[in-house]
Coordinates of C-alpha atoms in Angstrom, one line a residue:
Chain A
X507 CA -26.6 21.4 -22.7
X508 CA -24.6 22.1 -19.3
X509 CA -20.7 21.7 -19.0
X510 CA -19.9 18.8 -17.0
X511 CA -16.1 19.6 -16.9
X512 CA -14.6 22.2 -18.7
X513 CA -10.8 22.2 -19.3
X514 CA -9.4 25.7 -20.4
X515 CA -5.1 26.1 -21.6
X516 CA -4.3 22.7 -19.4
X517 CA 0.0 22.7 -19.9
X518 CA 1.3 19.8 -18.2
X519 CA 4.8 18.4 -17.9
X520 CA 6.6 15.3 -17.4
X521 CA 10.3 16.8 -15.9
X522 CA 10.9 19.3 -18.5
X523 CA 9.0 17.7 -21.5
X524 CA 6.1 19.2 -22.0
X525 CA 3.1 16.8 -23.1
X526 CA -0.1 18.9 -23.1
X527 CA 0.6 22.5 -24.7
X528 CA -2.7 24.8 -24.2
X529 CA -4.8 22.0 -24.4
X530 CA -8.4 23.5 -24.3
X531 CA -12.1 21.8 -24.6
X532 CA -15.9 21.0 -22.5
X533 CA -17.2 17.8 -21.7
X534 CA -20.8 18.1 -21.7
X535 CA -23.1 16.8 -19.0
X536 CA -24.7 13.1 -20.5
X537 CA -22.8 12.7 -23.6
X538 CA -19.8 10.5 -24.7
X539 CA -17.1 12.2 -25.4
X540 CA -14.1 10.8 -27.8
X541 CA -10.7 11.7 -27.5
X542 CA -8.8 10.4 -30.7
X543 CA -5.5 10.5 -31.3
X544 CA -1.8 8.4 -32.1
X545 CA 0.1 6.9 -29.5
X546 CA 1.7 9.6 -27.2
X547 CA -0.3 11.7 -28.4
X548 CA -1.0 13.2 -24.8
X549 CA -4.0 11.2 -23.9
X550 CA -3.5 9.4 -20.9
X551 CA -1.4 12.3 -19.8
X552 CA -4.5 14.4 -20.0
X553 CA -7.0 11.6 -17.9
X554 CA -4.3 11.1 -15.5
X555 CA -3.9 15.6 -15.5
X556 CA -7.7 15.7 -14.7
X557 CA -7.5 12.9 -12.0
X558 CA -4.3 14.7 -10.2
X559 CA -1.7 12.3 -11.1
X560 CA -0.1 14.4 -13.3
X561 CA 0.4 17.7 -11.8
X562 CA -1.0 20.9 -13.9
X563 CA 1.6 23.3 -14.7
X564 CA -0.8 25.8 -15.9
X565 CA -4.5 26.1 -16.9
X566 CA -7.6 25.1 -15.1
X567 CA -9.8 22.2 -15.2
X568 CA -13.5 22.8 -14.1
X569 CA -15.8 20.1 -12.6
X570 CA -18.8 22.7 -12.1
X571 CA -17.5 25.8 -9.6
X572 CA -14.6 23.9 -8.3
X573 CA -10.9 23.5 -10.0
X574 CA -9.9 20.3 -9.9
X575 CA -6.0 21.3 -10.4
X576 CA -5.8 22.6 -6.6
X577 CA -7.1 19.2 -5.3
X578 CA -4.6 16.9 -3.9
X579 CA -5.2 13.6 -6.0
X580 CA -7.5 11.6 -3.9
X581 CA -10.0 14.7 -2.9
X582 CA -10.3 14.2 -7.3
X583 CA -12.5 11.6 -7.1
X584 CA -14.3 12.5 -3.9
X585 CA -15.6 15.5 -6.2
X586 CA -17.3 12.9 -8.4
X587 CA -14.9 11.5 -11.3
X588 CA -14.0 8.0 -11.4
X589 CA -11.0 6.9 -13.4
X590 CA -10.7 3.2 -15.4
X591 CA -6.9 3.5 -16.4
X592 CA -5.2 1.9 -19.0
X593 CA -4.3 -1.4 -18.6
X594 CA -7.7 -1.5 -16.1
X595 CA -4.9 -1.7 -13.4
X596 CA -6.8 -3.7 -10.8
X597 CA -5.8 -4.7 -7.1
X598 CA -4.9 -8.1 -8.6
X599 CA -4.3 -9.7 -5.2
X600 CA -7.6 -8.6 -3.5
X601 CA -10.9 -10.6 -4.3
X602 CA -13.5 -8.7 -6.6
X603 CA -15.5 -8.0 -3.6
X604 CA -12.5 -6.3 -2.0
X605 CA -11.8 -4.6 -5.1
X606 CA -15.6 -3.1 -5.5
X607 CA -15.3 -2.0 -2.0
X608 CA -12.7 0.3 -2.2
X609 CA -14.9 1.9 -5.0
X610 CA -17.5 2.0 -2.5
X611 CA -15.6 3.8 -0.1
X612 CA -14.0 6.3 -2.3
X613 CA -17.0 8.5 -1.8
X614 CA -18.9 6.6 1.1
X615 CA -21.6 4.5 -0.8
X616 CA -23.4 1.5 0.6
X617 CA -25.8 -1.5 -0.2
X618 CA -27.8 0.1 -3.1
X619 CA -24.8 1.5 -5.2
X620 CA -22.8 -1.6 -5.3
X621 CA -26.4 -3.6 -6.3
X622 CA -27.1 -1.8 -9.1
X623 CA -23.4 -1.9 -9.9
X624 CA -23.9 -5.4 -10.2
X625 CA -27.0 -5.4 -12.0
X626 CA -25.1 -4.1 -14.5
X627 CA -22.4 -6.7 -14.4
X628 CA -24.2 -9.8 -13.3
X629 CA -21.6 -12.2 -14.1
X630 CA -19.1 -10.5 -11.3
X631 CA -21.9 -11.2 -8.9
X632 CA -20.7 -14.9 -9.6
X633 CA -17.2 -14.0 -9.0
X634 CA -17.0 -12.0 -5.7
X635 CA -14.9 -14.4 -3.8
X636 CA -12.4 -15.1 -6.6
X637 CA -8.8 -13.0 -7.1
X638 CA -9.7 -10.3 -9.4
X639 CA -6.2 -11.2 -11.3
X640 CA -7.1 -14.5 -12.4
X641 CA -10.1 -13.4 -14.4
X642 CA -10.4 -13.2 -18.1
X643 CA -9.7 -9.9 -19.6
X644 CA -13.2 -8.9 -20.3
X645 CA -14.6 -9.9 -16.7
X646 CA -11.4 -7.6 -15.0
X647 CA -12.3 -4.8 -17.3
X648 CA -15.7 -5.1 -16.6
X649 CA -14.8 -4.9 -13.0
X650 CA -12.9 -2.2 -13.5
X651 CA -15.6 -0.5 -14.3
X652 CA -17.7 -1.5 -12.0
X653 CA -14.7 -0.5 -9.3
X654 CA -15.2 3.0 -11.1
X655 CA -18.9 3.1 -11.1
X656 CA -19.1 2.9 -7.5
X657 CA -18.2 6.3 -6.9
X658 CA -21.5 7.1 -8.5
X659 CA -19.3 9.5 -10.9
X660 CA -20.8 12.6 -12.0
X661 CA -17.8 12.2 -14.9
X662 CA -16.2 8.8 -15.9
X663 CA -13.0 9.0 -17.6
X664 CA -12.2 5.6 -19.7
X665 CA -8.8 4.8 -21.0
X666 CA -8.6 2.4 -24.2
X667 CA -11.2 0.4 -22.5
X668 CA -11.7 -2.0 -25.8
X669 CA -8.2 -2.9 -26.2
X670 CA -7.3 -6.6 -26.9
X671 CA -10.8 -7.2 -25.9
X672 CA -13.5 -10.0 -27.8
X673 CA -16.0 -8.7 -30.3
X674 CA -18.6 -9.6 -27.4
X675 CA -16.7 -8.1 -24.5
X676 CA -16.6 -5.2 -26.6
X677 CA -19.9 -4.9 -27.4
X678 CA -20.8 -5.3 -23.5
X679 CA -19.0 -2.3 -23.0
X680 CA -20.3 -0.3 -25.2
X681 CA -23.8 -0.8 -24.8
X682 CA -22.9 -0.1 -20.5
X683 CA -21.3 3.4 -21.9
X684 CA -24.5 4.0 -23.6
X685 CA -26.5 2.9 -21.0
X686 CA -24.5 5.6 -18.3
X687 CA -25.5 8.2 -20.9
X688 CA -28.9 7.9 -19.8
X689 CA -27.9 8.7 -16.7
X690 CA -26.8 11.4 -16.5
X691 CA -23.2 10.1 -16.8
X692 CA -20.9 12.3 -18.7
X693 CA -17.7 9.7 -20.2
X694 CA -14.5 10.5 -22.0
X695 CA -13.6 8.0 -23.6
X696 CA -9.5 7.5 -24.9
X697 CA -9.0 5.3 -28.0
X698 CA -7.0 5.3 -30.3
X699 CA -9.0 3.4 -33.1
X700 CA -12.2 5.8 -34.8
X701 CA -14.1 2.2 -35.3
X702 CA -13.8 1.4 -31.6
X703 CA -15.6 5.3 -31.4
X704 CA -17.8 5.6 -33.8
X705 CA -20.9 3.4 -32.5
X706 CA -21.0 5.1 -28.9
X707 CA -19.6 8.8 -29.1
X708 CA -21.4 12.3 -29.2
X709 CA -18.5 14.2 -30.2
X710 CA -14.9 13.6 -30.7
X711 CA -11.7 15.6 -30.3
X712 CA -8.7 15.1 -32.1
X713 CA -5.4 15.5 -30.6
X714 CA -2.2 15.7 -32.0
X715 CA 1.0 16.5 -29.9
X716 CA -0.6 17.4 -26.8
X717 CA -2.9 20.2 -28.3
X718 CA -6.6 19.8 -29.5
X719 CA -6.9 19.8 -33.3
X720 CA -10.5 19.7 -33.6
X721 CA -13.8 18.7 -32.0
X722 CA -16.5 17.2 -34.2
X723 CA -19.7 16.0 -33.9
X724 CA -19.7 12.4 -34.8
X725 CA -21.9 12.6 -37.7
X726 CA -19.2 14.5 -39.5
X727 CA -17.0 11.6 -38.6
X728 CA -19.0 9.1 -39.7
X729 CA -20.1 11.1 -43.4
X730 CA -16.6 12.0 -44.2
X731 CA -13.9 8.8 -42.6
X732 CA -11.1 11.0 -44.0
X733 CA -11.5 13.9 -41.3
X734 CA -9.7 11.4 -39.1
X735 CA -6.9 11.2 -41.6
X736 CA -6.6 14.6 -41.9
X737 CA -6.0 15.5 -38.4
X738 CA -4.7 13.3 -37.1
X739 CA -3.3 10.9 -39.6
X740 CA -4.8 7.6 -38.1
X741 CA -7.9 5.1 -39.8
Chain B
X1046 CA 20.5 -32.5 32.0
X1047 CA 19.9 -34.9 30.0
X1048 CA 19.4 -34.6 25.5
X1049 CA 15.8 -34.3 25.6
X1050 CA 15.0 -31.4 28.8
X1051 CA 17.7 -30.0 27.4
X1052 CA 16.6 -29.5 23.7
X1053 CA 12.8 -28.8 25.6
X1054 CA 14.8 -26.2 27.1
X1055 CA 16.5 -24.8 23.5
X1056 CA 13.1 -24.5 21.9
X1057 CA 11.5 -22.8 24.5
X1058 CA 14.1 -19.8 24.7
X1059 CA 13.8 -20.1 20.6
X1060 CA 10.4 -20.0 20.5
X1061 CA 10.9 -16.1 22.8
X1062 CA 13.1 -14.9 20.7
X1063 CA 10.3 -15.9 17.7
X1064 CA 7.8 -14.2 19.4
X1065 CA 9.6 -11.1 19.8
X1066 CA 11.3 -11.1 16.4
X1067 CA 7.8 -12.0 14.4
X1068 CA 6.5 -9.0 15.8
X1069 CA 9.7 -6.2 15.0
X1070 CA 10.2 -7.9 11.9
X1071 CA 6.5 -7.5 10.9
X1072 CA 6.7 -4.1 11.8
X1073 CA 9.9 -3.7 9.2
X1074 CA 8.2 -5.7 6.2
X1075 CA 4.5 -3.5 6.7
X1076 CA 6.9 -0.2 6.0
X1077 CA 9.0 -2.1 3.3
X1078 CA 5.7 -3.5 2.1
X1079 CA 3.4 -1.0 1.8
X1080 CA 6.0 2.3 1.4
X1081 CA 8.9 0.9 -0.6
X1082 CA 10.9 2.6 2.3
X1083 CA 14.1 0.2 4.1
X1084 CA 14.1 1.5 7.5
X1085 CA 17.6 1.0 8.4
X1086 CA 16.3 2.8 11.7
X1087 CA 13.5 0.1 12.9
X1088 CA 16.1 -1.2 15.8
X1089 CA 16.6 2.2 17.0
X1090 CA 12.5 2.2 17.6
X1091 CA 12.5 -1.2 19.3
X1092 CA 15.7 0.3 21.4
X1093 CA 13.1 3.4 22.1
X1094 CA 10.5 1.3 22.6
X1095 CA 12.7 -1.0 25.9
X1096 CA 14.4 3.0 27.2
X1097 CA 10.8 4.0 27.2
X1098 CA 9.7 1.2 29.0
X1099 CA 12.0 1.4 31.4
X1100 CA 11.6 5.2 31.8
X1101 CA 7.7 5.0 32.4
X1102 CA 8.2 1.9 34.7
X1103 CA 10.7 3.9 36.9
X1104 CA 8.2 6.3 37.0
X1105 CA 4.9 4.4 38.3
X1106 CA 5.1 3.1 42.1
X1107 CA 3.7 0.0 43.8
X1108 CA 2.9 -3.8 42.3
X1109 CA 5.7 -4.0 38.8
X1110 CA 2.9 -5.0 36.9
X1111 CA 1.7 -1.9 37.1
X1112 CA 4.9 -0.2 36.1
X1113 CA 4.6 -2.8 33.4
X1114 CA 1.3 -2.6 32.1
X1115 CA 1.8 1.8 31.8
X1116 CA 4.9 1.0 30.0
X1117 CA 3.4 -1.7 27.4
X1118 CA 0.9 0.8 26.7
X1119 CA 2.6 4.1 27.1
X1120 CA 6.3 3.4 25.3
X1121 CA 5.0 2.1 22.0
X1122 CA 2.4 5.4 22.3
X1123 CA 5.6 7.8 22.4
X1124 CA 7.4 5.5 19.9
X1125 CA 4.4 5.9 17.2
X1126 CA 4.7 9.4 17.7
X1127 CA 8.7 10.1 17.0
X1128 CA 8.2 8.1 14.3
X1129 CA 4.9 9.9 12.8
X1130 CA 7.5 13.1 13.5
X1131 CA 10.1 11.6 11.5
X1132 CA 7.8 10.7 8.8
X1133 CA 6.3 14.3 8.2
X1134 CA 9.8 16.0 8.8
X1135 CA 12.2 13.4 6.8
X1136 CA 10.8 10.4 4.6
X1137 CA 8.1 12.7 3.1
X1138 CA 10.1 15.6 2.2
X1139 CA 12.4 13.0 0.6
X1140 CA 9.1 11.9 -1.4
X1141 CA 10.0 8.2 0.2
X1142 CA 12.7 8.0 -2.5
X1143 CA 14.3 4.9 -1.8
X1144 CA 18.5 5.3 -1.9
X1145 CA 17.3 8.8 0.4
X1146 CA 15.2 7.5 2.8
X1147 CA 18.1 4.8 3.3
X1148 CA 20.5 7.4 4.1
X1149 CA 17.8 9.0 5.6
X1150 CA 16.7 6.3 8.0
X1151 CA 20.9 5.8 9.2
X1152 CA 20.7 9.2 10.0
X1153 CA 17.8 8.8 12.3
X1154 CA 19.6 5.9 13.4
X1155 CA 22.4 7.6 15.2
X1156 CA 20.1 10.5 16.2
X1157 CA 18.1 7.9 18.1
X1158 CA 20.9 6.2 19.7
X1159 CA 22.8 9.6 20.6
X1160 CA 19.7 11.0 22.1
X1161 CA 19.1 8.1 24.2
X1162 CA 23.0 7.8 25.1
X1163 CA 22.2 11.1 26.5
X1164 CA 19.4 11.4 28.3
X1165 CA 19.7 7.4 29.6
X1166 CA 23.0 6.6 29.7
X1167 CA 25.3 3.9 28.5
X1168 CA 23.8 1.8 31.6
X1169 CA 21.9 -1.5 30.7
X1170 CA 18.9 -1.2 32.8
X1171 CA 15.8 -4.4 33.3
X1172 CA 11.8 -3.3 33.9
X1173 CA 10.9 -5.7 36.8
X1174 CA 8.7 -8.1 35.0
X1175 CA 4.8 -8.3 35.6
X1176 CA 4.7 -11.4 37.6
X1177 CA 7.4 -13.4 39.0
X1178 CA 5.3 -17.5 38.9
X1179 CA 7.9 -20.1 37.7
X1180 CA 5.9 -23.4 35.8
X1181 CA 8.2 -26.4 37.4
X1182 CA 8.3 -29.2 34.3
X1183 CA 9.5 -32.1 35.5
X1184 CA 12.8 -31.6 34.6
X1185 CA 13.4 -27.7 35.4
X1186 CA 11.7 -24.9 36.4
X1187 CA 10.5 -22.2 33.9
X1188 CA 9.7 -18.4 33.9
X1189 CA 5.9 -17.8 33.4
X1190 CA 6.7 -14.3 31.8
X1191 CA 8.4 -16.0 28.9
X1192 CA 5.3 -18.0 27.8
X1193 CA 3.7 -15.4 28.7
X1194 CA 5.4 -13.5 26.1
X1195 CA 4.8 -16.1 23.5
X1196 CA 1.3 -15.7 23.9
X1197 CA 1.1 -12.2 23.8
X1198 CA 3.3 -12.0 20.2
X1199 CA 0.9 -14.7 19.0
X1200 CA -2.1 -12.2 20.0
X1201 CA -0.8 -9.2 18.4
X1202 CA 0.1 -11.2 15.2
X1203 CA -3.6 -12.2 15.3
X1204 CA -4.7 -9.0 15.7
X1205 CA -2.5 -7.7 13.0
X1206 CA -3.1 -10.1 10.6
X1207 CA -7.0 -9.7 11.1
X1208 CA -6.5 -5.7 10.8
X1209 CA -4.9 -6.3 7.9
X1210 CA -7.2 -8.7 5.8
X1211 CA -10.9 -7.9 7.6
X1212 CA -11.1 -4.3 7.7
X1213 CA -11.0 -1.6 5.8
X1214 CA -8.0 0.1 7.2
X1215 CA -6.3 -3.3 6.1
X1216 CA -8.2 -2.9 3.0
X1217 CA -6.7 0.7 2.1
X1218 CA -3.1 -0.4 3.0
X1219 CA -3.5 -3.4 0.9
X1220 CA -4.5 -1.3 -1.9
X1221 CA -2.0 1.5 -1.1
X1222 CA 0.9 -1.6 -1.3
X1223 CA -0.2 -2.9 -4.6
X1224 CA -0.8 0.1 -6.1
X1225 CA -0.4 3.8 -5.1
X1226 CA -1.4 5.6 -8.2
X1227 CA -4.8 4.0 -8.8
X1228 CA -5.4 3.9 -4.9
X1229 CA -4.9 7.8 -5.0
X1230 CA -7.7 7.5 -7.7
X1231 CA -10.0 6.0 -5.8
X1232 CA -9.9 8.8 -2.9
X1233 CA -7.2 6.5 -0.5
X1234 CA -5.1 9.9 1.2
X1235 CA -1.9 7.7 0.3
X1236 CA 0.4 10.0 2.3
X1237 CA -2.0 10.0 5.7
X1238 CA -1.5 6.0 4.9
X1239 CA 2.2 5.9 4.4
X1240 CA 2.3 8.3 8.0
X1241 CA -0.1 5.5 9.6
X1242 CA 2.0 2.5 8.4
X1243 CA 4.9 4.1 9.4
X1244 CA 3.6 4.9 13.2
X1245 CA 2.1 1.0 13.1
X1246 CA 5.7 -0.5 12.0
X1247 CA 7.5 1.1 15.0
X1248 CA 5.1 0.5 17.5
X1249 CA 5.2 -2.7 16.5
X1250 CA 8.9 -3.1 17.5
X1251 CA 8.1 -1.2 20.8
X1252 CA 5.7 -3.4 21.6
X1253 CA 8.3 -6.4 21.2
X1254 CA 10.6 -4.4 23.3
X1255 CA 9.0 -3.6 26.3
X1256 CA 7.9 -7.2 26.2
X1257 CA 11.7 -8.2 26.1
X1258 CA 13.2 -5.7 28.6
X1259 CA 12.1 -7.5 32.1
X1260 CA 14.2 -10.8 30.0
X1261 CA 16.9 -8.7 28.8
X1262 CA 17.5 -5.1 30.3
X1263 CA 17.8 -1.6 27.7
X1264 CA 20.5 -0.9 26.4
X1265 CA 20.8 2.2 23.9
X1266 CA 22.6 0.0 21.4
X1267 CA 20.5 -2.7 21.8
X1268 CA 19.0 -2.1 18.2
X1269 CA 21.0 -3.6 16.1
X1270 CA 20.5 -7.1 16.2
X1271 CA 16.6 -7.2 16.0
X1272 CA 17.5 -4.8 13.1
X1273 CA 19.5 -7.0 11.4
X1274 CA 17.5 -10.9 12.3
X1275 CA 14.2 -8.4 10.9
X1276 CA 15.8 -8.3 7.8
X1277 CA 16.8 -11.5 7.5
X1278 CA 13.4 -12.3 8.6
X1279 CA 12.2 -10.5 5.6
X1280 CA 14.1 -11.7 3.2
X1281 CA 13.2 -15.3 4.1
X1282 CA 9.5 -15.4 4.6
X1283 CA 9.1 -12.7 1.6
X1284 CA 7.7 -9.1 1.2
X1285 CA 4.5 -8.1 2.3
X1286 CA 4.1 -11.6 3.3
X1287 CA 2.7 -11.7 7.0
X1288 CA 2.6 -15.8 6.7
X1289 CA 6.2 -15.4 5.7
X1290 CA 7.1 -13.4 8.2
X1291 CA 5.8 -15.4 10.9
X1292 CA 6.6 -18.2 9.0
X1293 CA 10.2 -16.9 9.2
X1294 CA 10.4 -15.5 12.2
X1295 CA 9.9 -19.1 14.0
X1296 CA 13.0 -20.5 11.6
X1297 CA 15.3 -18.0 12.0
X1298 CA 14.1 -17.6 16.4
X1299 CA 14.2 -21.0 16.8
X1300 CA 17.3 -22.0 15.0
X1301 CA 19.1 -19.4 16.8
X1302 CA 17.9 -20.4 20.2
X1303 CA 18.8 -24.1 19.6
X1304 CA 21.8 -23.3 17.9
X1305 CA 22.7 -21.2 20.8
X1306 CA 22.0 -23.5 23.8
X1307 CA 24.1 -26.5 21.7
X1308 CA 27.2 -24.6 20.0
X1309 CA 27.2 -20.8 20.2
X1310 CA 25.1 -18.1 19.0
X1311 CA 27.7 -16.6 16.1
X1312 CA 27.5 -20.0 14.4
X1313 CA 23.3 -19.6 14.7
X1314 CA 23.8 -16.2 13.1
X1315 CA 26.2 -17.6 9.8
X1316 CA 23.5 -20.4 9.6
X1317 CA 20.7 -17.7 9.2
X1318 CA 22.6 -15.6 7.0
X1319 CA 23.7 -18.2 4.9
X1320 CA 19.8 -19.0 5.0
X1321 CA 19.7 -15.4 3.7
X1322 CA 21.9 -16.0 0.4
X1323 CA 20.4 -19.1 -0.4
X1324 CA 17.0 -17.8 -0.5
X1325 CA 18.4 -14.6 -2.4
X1326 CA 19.9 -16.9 -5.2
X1327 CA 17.0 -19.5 -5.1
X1328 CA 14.0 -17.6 -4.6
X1329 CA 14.8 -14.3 -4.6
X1330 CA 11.3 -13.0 -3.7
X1331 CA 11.2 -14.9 -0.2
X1332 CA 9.8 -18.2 1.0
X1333 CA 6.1 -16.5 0.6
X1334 CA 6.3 -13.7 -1.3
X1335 CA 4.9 -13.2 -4.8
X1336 CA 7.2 -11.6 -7.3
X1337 CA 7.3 -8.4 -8.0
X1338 CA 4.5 -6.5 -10.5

């Protein structure tokens, strides 16, 4: 299997607090990836490091031959990742169609990406016109990722995407994760819950104060529940 | 003259000062909008924009309209580059923090209005307007250019509002407005924005000052009011809110031009900054605007 991003002693800062320390692992191309980990754990921080929100103090973050840490932030997702942020953070005054056309232009895709965009997510087709912030939570996440799919990511990163979410809305998410696997799609996925991982990841990574405690397949996670407890002290 | 010409009369100079108050005022609330930045140095651009004006006029020979038609393309041209200048040299080294760029921007201010002290003088100076046809009304005689000016400011704010909501430099704005971080993540060079929005607000008050100068001469200090009705412009109709502003911009014009014509202008002013502090204690996100995310 082939590296899809490979992030190697990634120290990153907020003023002088330091959030990541060292923090070190691969994404590989096609799978579903897991990081797990308690609130404030470093996270986000890390998403928002490999997108270029967060500047990188040290440490290098690979997407193929090209460091992604001496990109200005909006060349990031030229390169091919797409971001769904916590909170799905939506242009909540634009229309859906407005908001799936600045995907679109992100990295200059037309007609075909945003159709089988759709496809995937029929029921915004029926919703194009309407203010993205007046849909139900499920329908603006789902447009979220749709917003993020539009970039025709090599990597997508996907922050808590399940939370306060239905059982159904969940579901619907998962089974598009799985789907972008098949793809070609590599995903990181940020949760904080192991059951919200355990039915869609390859592998998961534990982290625990802004370093990486482990990285399992999820077999191991799913024979022995207690490796969760152990390193990171979450169920 | 009797009540009724003479009222005709009132709203006619209000609706001017409208136009030409919509159009600075927009230029103010796209910067406040869309950067977060008060630009306590928008009037100095509109006083640029009227020097300029009358600068490149002096300069072209034959018909006025000539000298007039350079200048309404040429001023708000050097305007939107000083103030591209100021943006890479000031407002982005301060990271558009918003108590610096205040004290940032009243810094600019009296650099603007020194420099133009000095190379134009303290003289108040008029740009012959483009054509000199009177429309008679029945009851008095009224000067073309003015409603020719009305027009104009209603063309631009067409133009700007269908910039802003049907393409996708609108689009990116928008986006960059409501949310910088996640537009960043979705490839929008936020900075190259801010630099564009910043150009587009002053030219926007250039543009409203050259179209003012053959009314009402340049003047280096004749910033100030337009930079203080803008804001009160602003305020009213709401940020970000081009409806508003237009909206607010015809309230604020018109009252002081009837106001004006009947009593005096001071008591138009207290009247529209009264307008201010009730809409500050009663709606405190303007007429139109949404509240704040």
């Amino acid at each position: 299997m082939t590296t899809a991003l490979e992030i190697a002693d990634l120290d990153c800062f907020y003023g002088e607090v330091q959030v990541l320390h060292g923090l070190s692992f691969e994404l590989r191309r096609g799978e579903v990836h897991c990081l797990l980990g308690r609130n404030g754990a470093g996270k986000t921080t890390l998403l928002k490091a490999i997108m270029g929100l967060v500047p990188a103090r040290s440490g290098r973050i690979m997407l193929g031959a090209r460091d992604l840490t001496r990109l200005p932030a909006h060349e990031v997702p030229k390169a091919g990742v797409a971001y769904v942020p916590q909170g799905r953070r939506l242009f909540a005054e634009m229309s859906v169609a407005e908001n799936i056309e600045i995907g679109l232009m992100a990295r200059g895709k037309g007609a075909a990406t945003r159709e089988n965009v759709l496809a995937l997510f029929p029921i915004l087709r029926e919703r194009l016109k309407q203010r993205s912030g007046t849909l139900s939570g499920g329908e603006q996440q789902m447009l979220a990722m749709a917003r993020a799919l539009c970039l025709g990511p090599d990597v997508l990163l996907l922050d808590e995407p399940t939370e306060g979410l239905m059982p159904s809305m969940i579901a619907k998410i998962r089974e598009t994760v799985e789907q972008l696997g098949e793809r070609g799609v590599s995903t990181l996925l940020v949760e904080q819950r192991v059951d919200a991982v355990l039915p869609v990841a390859d592998r998961v990574t534990f982290v625990e104060n802004g370093r990486v405690r482990a990285t399992v397949g999820v077999d191991e996670v799913r024979a022995d529940p207690d490796v969760v407890k152990r390193y990171v002290g979450v169920g | 003259m009797a009540f009724g010409p003479h009222l005709l009369l009132a709203t006619l100079e209000g609706l001017v000062n409208s136009a030409v108050l919509a159009l600075t005022a927009l230029g103010l609330s796209l910067v406040f909008g869309v950067m977060r930045v008060v630009n306590v140095a928008h009037g100095e651009f509109y006083m640029l924009g009227a020097v300029l004006a009358w600068w490149v006029a002096s300069l072209v020979s034959g018909h006025p309209a000539l000298g007039f038609l350079v200048a309404l393309v040429v001023s708000p041209l050097i305007v939107g580059a000083i103030a591209l200048a100021s943006e890479r040299l000031v407002l982005r080294r301060l990271e558009y923090n918003p108590e610096s760029t205040i004290v940032a921007t009243i810094g600019l201010l009296y650099i603007f209005q020194q420099a133009a002290l000095t190379f134009y003088g303290p003289e108040a100076r008029p740009v012959e307007a483009p054509f000199s046809y009177r429309v008679l009304l029945p009851w008095f005689g009224y000067s073309g250019y003015k409603l020719a000016v009305i027009a104009a400011s209603a063309l631009l704010l067409a133009g700007t509002w269908y910039m802003l909501t049907r393409t996708k430099i609108g689009l990116v704005m928008r986006a960059t407005q409501y949310d910088r971080e996640t537009a960043q993540a979705f490839g929008i060079p936020v900075t190259k924005v801010y630099a564009g929005v910043f150009a587009l607000g002053a030219m926007l008050a250039a543009v409203a000052a050259v179209l003012t100068v053959p009314i009402s001469q340049a003047h280096y200090l004749m910033g100030r009011d337009p930079l203080l009705l803008s804001f009160i412009v602003v305020i009213i109709g709401g940020l970000g809110s081009l409806r508003g502003t237009v909206i607010a911009a015809l309230l604020v014009g018109l009252s002081d031009g009837i106001i004006s014509v009947f009593y005096t202008p001071t008591l138009a002013k207290i009247i529209a900054t009264l307008l201010v502090a009730m809409v500050l204690v009663f709606r405190p996100q303007g007429l139109f605007g949404t509240a704040a995310r």
